[in-house]
Amino acid sequence: MPLASRVASPLEPENCGDSLNWGRGSRFSKTVRDALRCLGRQPKLSQQINDANQQLRWAKDVGITAFLLKFGEGLEEVPESRLYISALTIGLSYFVGGLVPMAPYFFIESAQIALYWSIGIMFITLLIFGVFKAYFTGAKIGLMGYLKASSATIIVGGAAAAASWLIVKTLEKP
């Protein structure tokens, strides 16, 4: 499993849990007391409101805490199955991403010719991926928007491939 999924998966629910605990421990009851103080000392009314608030405060889907976490922080509780789906998605992406550029080497005997085929296949793959990335991330739509996104993806992917190739060539014994 890639390092990114090992690191990100456990932290996602932990971050939500920390924010949830912070929200539940807020100073809402003090705020209620302060608001009721202007009406005069009414400890019984303050206690009734605070008791009703406590029941809602610890509920998962209702109350001010859930509202603030969802709309203020943009956080929702993460189901545990999502962690496994994310890890599987990342793992399969790395597998396919590594397999596609290697495919020509399985079918072509000459490594030099297979390299050119691999470069061409990856160019087309990164071009298509750049268009999909621009579409699904809401980037500027239109021919120029897709062209810019595809170009950026090709440049980054090409730079990574070139760096990898240079490292192998440098470490290769003469």
CSV table of C-alpha atoms in Angstrom, one decimal:
chain,number,residue,atom,x,y,z
A,1,MET,CA,0.0,0.0,0.0
A,2,PRO,CA,1.4,3.4,-0.9
A,3,LEU,CA,2.7,5.6,1.9
A,4,ALA,CA,0.1,8.3,1.2
A,5,SER,CA,-2.8,6.0,1.9
A,6,ARG,CA,-1.2,4.7,5.1
A,7,VAL,CA,-0.7,8.2,6.4
A,8,ALA,CA,-4.0,9.8,5.2
A,9,SER,CA,-6.4,7.0,6.0
A,10,PRO,CA,-6.0,7.0,9.8
A,11,LEU,CA,-5.8,10.8,10.0
A,12,GLU,CA,-9.1,11.6,8.3
A,13,PRO,CA,-11.4,10.3,11.0
A,14,GLU,CA,-9.0,11.5,13.7
A,15,ASN,CA,-9.3,15.1,12.4
A,16,CYS,CA,-13.1,14.8,12.3
A,17,GLY,CA,-13.1,13.4,15.9
A,18,ASP,CA,-10.9,16.1,17.2
A,19,SER,CA,-13.1,18.8,15.7
A,20,LEU,CA,-16.2,17.1,17.0
A,21,ASN,CA,-14.8,17.0,20.6
A,22,TRP,CA,-13.8,20.6,20.3
A,23,GLY,CA,-17.3,21.6,19.2
A,24,ARG,CA,-19.0,19.6,21.9
A,25,GLY,CA,-16.8,21.2,24.5
A,26,SER,CA,-17.7,24.7,23.4
A,27,ARG,CA,-18.9,27.4,25.7
A,28,PHE,CA,-22.5,27.2,24.8
A,29,SER,CA,-23.9,26.9,28.3
A,30,LYS,CA,-21.9,30.0,29.4
A,31,THR,CA,-23.3,31.8,26.4
A,32,VAL,CA,-26.9,30.8,27.5
A,33,ARG,CA,-26.2,32.1,31.0
A,34,ASP,CA,-24.8,35.4,29.7
A,35,ALA,CA,-27.8,35.9,27.3
A,36,LEU,CA,-30.3,35.2,30.1
A,37,ARG,CA,-28.5,37.5,32.5
A,38,CYS,CA,-29.9,40.5,30.7
A,39,LEU,CA,-33.4,39.1,31.6
A,40,GLY,CA,-32.5,39.0,35.2
A,41,ARG,CA,-31.2,36.1,37.3
A,42,GLN,CA,-33.3,33.1,36.2
A,43,PRO,CA,-31.2,30.1,37.2
A,44,LYS,CA,-34.1,27.7,36.7
A,45,LEU,CA,-34.7,28.8,33.1
A,46,SER,CA,-31.0,28.7,32.4
A,47,GLN,CA,-30.7,25.2,33.8
A,48,GLN,CA,-33.7,24.0,31.7
A,49,ILE,CA,-32.1,25.4,28.5
A,50,ASN,CA,-28.7,24.0,29.4
A,51,ASP,CA,-30.2,20.5,30.1
A,52,ALA,CA,-32.0,20.5,26.8
A,53,ASN,CA,-28.9,21.7,25.1
A,54,GLN,CA,-26.8,18.9,26.7
A,55,GLN,CA,-29.2,16.2,25.3
A,56,LEU,CA,-28.8,17.7,21.8
A,57,ARG,CA,-25.1,18.4,22.2
A,58,TRP,CA,-24.1,14.7,22.4
A,59,ALA,CA,-26.4,13.6,19.6
A,60,LYS,CA,-24.4,12.9,16.5
A,61,ASP,CA,-26.6,14.4,13.8
A,62,VAL,CA,-28.4,17.3,15.5
A,63,GLY,CA,-27.5,20.4,17.4
A,64,ILE,CA,-25.1,23.3,17.1
A,65,THR,CA,-22.0,21.0,17.1
A,66,ALA,CA,-23.1,19.0,14.0
A,67,PHE,CA,-24.2,22.3,12.3
A,68,LEU,CA,-20.9,24.0,12.9
A,69,LEU,CA,-18.8,21.0,11.9
A,70,LYS,CA,-20.7,20.5,8.7
A,71,PHE,CA,-21.2,24.0,7.5
A,72,GLY,CA,-18.5,25.9,9.4
A,73,GLU,CA,-15.6,23.4,9.1
A,74,GLY,CA,-16.8,21.4,6.1
A,75,LEU,CA,-16.4,18.2,8.1
A,76,GLU,CA,-18.6,15.2,8.2
A,77,GLU,CA,-18.0,11.9,10.1
A,78,VAL,CA,-16.1,9.5,7.8
A,79,PRO,CA,-17.5,6.0,7.6
A,80,GLU,CA,-14.8,3.3,8.2
A,81,SER,CA,-15.5,1.7,4.8
A,82,ARG,CA,-14.4,4.9,3.1
A,83,LEU,CA,-10.8,4.3,4.4
A,84,TYR,CA,-10.6,1.0,2.7
A,85,ILE,CA,-12.1,2.3,-0.5
A,86,SER,CA,-9.6,5.2,-0.6
A,87,ALA,CA,-6.7,2.8,0.0
A,88,LEU,CA,-8.0,0.5,-2.7
A,89,THR,CA,-8.4,3.4,-5.1
A,90,ILE,CA,-4.9,4.7,-4.5
A,91,GLY,CA,-3.4,1.2,-4.8
A,92,LEU,CA,-5.1,0.4,-8.1
A,93,SER,CA,-4.2,3.8,-9.5
A,94,TYR,CA,-0.5,3.2,-8.7
A,95,PHE,CA,-0.7,-0.3,-10.2
A,96,VAL,CA,-2.4,0.8,-13.4
A,97,GLY,CA,-0.3,3.9,-13.6
A,98,GLY,CA,2.8,1.7,-13.5
A,99,LEU,CA,1.5,-1.0,-15.8
A,100,VAL,CA,0.4,1.3,-18.7
A,101,PRO,CA,3.9,2.7,-19.5
A,102,MET,CA,5.4,-0.8,-19.2
A,103,ALA,CA,2.9,-2.5,-21.6
A,104,PRO,CA,4.9,-1.8,-24.8
A,105,TYR,CA,7.9,-3.6,-23.3
A,106,PHE,CA,5.8,-6.8,-23.0
A,107,PHE,CA,5.1,-6.8,-26.7
A,108,ILE,CA,8.1,-5.2,-28.5
A,109,GLU,CA,11.5,-6.9,-28.4
A,110,SER,CA,13.6,-3.7,-29.0
A,111,ALA,CA,13.8,-1.7,-25.8
A,112,GLN,CA,14.5,1.5,-27.8
A,113,ILE,CA,11.3,1.1,-29.9
A,114,ALA,CA,9.3,0.2,-26.8
A,115,LEU,CA,10.5,3.3,-25.1
A,116,TYR,CA,9.1,5.5,-27.9
A,117,TRP,CA,5.8,3.6,-27.8
A,118,SER,CA,5.7,4.0,-24.1
A,119,ILE,CA,6.3,7.8,-24.4
A,120,GLY,CA,3.5,8.1,-27.0
A,121,ILE,CA,1.1,6.0,-24.9
A,122,MET,CA,1.8,8.0,-21.8
A,123,PHE,CA,1.5,11.3,-23.7
A,124,ILE,CA,-2.0,10.3,-24.8
A,125,THR,CA,-3.0,8.9,-21.4
A,126,LEU,CA,-1.8,12.1,-19.6
A,127,LEU,CA,-3.7,14.2,-22.2
A,128,ILE,CA,-6.9,12.4,-21.6
A,129,PHE,CA,-6.4,12.4,-17.8
A,130,GLY,CA,-5.8,16.2,-17.9
A,131,VAL,CA,-9.1,16.7,-19.6
A,132,PHE,CA,-11.0,14.5,-17.1
A,133,LYS,CA,-9.2,16.2,-14.2
A,134,ALA,CA,-10.2,19.7,-15.5
A,135,TYR,CA,-13.8,18.6,-16.0
A,136,PHE,CA,-14.2,16.9,-12.6
A,137,THR,CA,-12.4,19.4,-10.5
A,138,GLY,CA,-14.4,22.3,-12.0
A,139,ALA,CA,-11.5,24.0,-13.7
A,140,LYS,CA,-12.1,26.5,-16.4
A,141,ILE,CA,-14.1,24.7,-19.0
A,142,GLY,CA,-13.7,25.2,-22.7
A,143,LEU,CA,-11.0,24.3,-25.2
A,144,MET,CA,-8.3,26.5,-23.6
A,145,GLY,CA,-9.1,25.3,-20.1
A,146,TYR,CA,-8.8,21.7,-21.1
A,147,LEU,CA,-5.7,22.4,-23.1
A,148,LYS,CA,-4.0,24.2,-20.1
A,149,ALA,CA,-5.0,21.4,-17.7
A,150,SER,CA,-3.7,18.7,-20.1
A,151,SER,CA,-0.5,20.6,-20.8
A,152,ALA,CA,0.2,20.9,-17.0
A,153,THR,CA,-0.5,17.2,-16.5
A,154,ILE,CA,1.8,16.2,-19.4
A,155,ILE,CA,4.6,18.5,-18.1
A,156,VAL,CA,4.4,17.2,-14.6
A,157,GLY,CA,4.1,13.6,-15.7
A,158,GLY,CA,6.9,14.0,-18.3
A,159,ALA,CA,9.2,15.7,-15.7
A,160,ALA,CA,8.6,12.8,-13.3
A,161,ALA,CA,9.3,10.2,-16.0
A,162,ALA,CA,12.4,12.1,-17.2
A,163,ALA,CA,13.7,12.3,-13.6
A,164,SER,CA,13.1,8.6,-13.1
A,165,TRP,CA,14.9,7.8,-16.4
A,166,LEU,CA,17.9,10.0,-15.4
A,167,ILE,CA,18.2,8.4,-12.0
A,168,VAL,CA,18.2,4.9,-13.6
A,169,LYS,CA,20.8,6.0,-16.2
A,170,THR,CA,23.0,7.6,-13.5
A,171,LEU,CA,22.9,4.5,-11.3
A,172,GLU,CA,23.3,2.1,-14.2
A,173,LYS,CA,26.7,0.4,-14.4
A,174,PRO,CA,28.7,1.2,-17.6
